[in-house]
CSV table of C-alpha atoms in Angstrom, one decimal:
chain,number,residue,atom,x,y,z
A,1,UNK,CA,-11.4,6.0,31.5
A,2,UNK,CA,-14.6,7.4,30.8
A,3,UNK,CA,-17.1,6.1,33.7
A,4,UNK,CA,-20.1,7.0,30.7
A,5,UNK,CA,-18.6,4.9,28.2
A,6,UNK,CA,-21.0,2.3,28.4
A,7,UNK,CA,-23.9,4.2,29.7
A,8,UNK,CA,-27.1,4.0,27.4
A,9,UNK,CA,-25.6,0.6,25.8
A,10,UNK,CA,-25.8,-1.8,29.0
A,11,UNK,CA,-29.7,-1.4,29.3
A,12,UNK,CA,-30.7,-1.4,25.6
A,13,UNK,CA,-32.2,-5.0,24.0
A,14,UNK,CA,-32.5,-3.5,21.0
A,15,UNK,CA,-28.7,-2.6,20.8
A,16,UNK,CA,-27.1,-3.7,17.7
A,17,UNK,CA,-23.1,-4.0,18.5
A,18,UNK,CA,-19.8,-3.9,15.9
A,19,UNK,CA,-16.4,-4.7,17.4
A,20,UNK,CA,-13.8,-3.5,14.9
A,21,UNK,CA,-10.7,-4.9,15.7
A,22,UNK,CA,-6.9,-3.2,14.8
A,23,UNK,CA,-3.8,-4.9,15.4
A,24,UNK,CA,-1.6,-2.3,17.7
A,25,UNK,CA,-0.1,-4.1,20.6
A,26,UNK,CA,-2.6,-2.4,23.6
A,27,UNK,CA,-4.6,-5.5,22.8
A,28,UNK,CA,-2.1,-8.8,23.0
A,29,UNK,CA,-3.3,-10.6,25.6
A,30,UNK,CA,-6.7,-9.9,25.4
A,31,UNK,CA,-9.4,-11.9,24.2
A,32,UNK,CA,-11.6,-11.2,21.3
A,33,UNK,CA,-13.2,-14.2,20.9
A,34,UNK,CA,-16.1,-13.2,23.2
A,35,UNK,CA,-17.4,-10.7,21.1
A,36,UNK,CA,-18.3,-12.5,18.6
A,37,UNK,CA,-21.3,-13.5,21.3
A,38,UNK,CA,-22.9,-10.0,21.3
A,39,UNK,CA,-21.6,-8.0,18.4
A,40,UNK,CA,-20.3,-8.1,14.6
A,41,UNK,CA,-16.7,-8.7,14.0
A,42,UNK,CA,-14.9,-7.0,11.7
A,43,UNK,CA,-11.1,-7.7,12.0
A,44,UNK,CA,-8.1,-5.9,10.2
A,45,UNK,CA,-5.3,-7.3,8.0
A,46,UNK,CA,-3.7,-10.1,9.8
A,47,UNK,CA,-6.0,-10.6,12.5
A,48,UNK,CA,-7.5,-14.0,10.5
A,49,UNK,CA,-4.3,-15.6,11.3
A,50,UNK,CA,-5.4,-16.1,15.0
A,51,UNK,CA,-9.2,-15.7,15.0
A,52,UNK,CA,-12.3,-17.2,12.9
A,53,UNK,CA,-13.8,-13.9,11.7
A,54,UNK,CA,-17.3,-13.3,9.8
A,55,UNK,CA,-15.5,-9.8,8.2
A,56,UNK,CA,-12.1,-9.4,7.4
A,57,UNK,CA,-10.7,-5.7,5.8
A,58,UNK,CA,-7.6,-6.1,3.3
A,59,UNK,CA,-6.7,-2.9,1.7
A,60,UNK,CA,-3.5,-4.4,0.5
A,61,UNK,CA,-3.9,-6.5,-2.6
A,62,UNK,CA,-1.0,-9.0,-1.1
A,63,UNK,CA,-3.2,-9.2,2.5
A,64,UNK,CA,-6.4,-10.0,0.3
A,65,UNK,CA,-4.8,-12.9,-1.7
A,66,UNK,CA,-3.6,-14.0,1.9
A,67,UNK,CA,-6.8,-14.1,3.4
A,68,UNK,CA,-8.4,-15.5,0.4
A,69,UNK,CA,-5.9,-18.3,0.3
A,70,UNK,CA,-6.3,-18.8,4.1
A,71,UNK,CA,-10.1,-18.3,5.6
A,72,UNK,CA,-13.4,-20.2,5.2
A,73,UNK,CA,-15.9,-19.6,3.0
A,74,UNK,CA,-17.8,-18.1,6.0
A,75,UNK,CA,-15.0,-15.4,6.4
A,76,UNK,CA,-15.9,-12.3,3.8
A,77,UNK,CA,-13.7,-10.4,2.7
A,78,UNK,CA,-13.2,-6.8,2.1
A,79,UNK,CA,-11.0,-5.1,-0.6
A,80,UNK,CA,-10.6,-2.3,-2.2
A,81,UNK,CA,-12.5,-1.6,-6.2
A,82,UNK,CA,-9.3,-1.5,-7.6
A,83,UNK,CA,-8.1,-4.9,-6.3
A,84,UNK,CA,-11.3,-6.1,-7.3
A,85,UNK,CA,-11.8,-7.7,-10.5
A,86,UNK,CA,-8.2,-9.9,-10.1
A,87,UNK,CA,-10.5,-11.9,-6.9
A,88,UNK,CA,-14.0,-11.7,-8.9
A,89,UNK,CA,-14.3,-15.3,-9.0
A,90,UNK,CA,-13.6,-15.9,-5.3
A,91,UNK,CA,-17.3,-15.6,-4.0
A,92,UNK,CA,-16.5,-14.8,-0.3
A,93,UNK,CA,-14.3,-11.3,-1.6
A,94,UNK,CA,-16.3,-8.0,-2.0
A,95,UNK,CA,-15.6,-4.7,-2.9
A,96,UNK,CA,-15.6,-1.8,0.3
A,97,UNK,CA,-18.7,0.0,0.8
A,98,UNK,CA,-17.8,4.0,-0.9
A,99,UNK,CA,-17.1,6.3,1.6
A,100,UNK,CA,-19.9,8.4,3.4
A,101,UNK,CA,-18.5,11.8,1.8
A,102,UNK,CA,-16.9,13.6,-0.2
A,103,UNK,CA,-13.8,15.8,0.3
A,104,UNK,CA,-10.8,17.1,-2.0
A,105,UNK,CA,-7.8,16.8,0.6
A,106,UNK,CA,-5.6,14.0,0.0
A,107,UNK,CA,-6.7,12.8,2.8
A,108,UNK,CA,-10.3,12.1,1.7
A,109,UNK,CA,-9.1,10.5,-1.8
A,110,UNK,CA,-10.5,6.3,-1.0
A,111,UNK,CA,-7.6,5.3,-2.4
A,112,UNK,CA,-5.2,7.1,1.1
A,113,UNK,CA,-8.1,5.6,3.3
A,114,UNK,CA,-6.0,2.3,5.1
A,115,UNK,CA,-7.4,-0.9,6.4
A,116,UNK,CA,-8.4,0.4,10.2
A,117,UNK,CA,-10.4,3.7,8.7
A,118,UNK,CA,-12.5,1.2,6.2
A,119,UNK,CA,-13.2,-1.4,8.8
A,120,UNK,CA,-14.9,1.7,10.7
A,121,UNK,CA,-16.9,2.9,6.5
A,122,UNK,CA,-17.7,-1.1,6.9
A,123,UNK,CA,-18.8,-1.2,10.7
A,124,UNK,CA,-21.3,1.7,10.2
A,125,UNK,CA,-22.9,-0.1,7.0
A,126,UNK,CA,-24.6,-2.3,9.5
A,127,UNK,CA,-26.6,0.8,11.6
A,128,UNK,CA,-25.6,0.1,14.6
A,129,UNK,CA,-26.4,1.7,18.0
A,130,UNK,CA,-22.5,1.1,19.1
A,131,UNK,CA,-19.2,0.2,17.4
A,132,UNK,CA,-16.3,-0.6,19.7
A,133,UNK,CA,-12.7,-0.1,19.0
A,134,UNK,CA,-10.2,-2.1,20.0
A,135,UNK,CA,-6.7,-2.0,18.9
A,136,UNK,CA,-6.4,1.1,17.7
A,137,UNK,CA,-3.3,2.4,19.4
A,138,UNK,CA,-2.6,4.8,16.6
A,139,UNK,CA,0.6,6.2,18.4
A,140,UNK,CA,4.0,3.9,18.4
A,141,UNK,CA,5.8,2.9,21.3
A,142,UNK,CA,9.1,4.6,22.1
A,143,UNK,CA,9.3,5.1,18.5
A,144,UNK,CA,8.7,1.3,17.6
A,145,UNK,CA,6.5,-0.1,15.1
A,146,UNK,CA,3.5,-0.7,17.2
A,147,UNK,CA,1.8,-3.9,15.4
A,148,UNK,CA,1.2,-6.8,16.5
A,149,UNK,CA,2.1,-8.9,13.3
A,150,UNK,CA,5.3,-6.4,12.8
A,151,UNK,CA,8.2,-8.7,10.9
A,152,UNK,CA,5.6,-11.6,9.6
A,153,UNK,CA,4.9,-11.9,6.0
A,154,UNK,CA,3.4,-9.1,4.8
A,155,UNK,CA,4.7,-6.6,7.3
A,156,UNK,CA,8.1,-6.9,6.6
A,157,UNK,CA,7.9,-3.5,4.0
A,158,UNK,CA,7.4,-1.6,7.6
A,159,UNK,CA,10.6,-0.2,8.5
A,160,UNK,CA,9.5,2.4,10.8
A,161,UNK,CA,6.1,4.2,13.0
A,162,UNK,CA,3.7,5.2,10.8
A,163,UNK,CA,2.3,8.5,11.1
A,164,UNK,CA,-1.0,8.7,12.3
A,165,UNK,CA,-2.5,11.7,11.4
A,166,UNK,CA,-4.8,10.0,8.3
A,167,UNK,CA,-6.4,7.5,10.7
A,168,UNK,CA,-7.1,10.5,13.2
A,169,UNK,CA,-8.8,12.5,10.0
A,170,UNK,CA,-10.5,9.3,8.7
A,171,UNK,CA,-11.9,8.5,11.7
A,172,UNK,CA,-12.9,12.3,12.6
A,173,UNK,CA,-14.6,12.1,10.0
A,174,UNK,CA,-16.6,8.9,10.6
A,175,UNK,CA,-17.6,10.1,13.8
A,176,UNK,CA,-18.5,13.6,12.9
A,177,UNK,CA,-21.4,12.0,10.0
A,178,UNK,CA,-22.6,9.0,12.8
A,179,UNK,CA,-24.0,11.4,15.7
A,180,UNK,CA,-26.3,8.8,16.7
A,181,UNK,CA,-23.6,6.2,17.0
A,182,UNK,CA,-21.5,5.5,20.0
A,183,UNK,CA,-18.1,5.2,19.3
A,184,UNK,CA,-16.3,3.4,22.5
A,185,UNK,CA,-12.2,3.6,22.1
A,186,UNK,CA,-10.5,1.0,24.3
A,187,UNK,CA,-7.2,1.0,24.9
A,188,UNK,CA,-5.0,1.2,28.0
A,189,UNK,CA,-5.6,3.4,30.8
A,190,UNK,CA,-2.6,6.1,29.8
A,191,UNK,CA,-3.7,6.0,26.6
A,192,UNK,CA,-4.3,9.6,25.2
A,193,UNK,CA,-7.1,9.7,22.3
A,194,UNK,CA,-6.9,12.7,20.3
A,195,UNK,CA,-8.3,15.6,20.7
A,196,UNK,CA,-10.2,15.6,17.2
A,197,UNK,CA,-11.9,12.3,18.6
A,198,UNK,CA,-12.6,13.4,22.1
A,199,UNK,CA,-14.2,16.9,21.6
A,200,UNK,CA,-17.5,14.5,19.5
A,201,UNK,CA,-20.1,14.0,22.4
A,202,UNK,CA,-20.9,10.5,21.1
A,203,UNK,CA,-16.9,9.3,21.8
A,204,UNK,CA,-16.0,7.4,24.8
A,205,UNK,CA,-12.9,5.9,26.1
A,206,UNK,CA,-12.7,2.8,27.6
A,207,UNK,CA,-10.2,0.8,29.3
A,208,UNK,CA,-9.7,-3.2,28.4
A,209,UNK,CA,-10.4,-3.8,31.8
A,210,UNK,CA,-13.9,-2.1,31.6
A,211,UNK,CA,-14.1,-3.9,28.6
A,212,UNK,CA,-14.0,-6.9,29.9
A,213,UNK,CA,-16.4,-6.5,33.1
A,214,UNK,CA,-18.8,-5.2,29.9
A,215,UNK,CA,-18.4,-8.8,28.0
A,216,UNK,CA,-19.1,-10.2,30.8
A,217,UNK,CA,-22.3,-8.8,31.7
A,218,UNK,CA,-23.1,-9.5,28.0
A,219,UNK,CA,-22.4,-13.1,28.5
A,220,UNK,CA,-24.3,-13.3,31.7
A,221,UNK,CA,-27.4,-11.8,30.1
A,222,UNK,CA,-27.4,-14.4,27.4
A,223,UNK,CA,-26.9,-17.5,29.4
């Protein structure tokens, strides 16, 4: 746990907070529903099914149709241009924001960029001074699926651990171009972030323990 994670956050008024929320299983259990207090939501895939979200990411053109079927009209939602046109009429779905940058590995092609990278492109569209991660868990567990909807309707395609090693570029990447952004990590305390993440001076990792003293303090400031 970094003990400087939230250090420059806690004391700032003028601190404008995104929670961007994945769905690996370090996070069952814990509560989201306090962030939307503080901070913008953005959540990934699935994550409507249990939580009234202001931003929802759908890369997958069967996920969008989902959600749209499913949320409020205060829910928008986020898709990729290509799905695009087939939800024009539905006034709540919008295209993503285009990627910060350019590159010519597959890995920088929009199109190889997955729900959890864009909800970060989106989070950073609103300038923020802090985007917290939560859910991210990357790795799998004992060579499980690690997702929290894993076997529900939509996931069932998912026959085995995904490999991780576009989400660590994607987000590199994201990090690397957002210097002035803190980008807080929180996961459990064994939990090993990457070493691509970690050597960027404006990452921190966080445990959900500390994460929870934070949205506390949050919610005692605002009372």
């Amino acid at each position: 746990m970094a003990l400087c994670a939230f250090k420059g956050v806690l004391n700032s008024n003028m601190t404008k907070y995104v929670s961007i929320i994945g769905n690996g299983e370090s996070r069952r259990g814990f509560d989201i529903s306090p962030l939307k207090d503080f901070s913008t939501v953005v959540g990934c895939n699935a994550l409507y099914r249990d939580y009234m979200l202001e931003y929802v990411v759908c890369c997958d053109k069967h996920m969008c149709q989902e959600a749209a079927n499913t949320v409020s009209k205060k829910t928008t939602i986020f898709t990729r241009e290509r799905w695009f046109k087939q939800f024009q009429f539905w006034p709540n779905v919008k295209r993503l924001p285009e990627l910060p940058y350019e590159g010519d590995k597959r890995q920088d092609d929009p199109f190889h960029w997955g729900t959890g990278p864009y909800a970060g492109v989106l989070a950073l569209t609103f300038k923020p001074k802090a985007i917290f991660m939560l859910g991210f868990d990357l790795y799998d567990r004992e060579k499980k699926i690690n997702n929290m909807y894993t076997g529900s309707h939509g996931y069932t395609y998912i026959k085995r651990p995904v490999d991780p090693s576009y989400w660590i570029y994607q987000f590199d990447k994201l990090m690397k171009l957002s210097p002035d952004v803190r980008w807080i990590v929180v996961n459990e305390e064994n939990w090993k972030m990457p070493k691509e993440w970690s050597q960027h001076k404006n990452v921190f990792q966080e445990s959900y323990e500390g994460m929870a003293k934070f949205i506390n303090k949050q919610l005692t400031k605002s009372k």
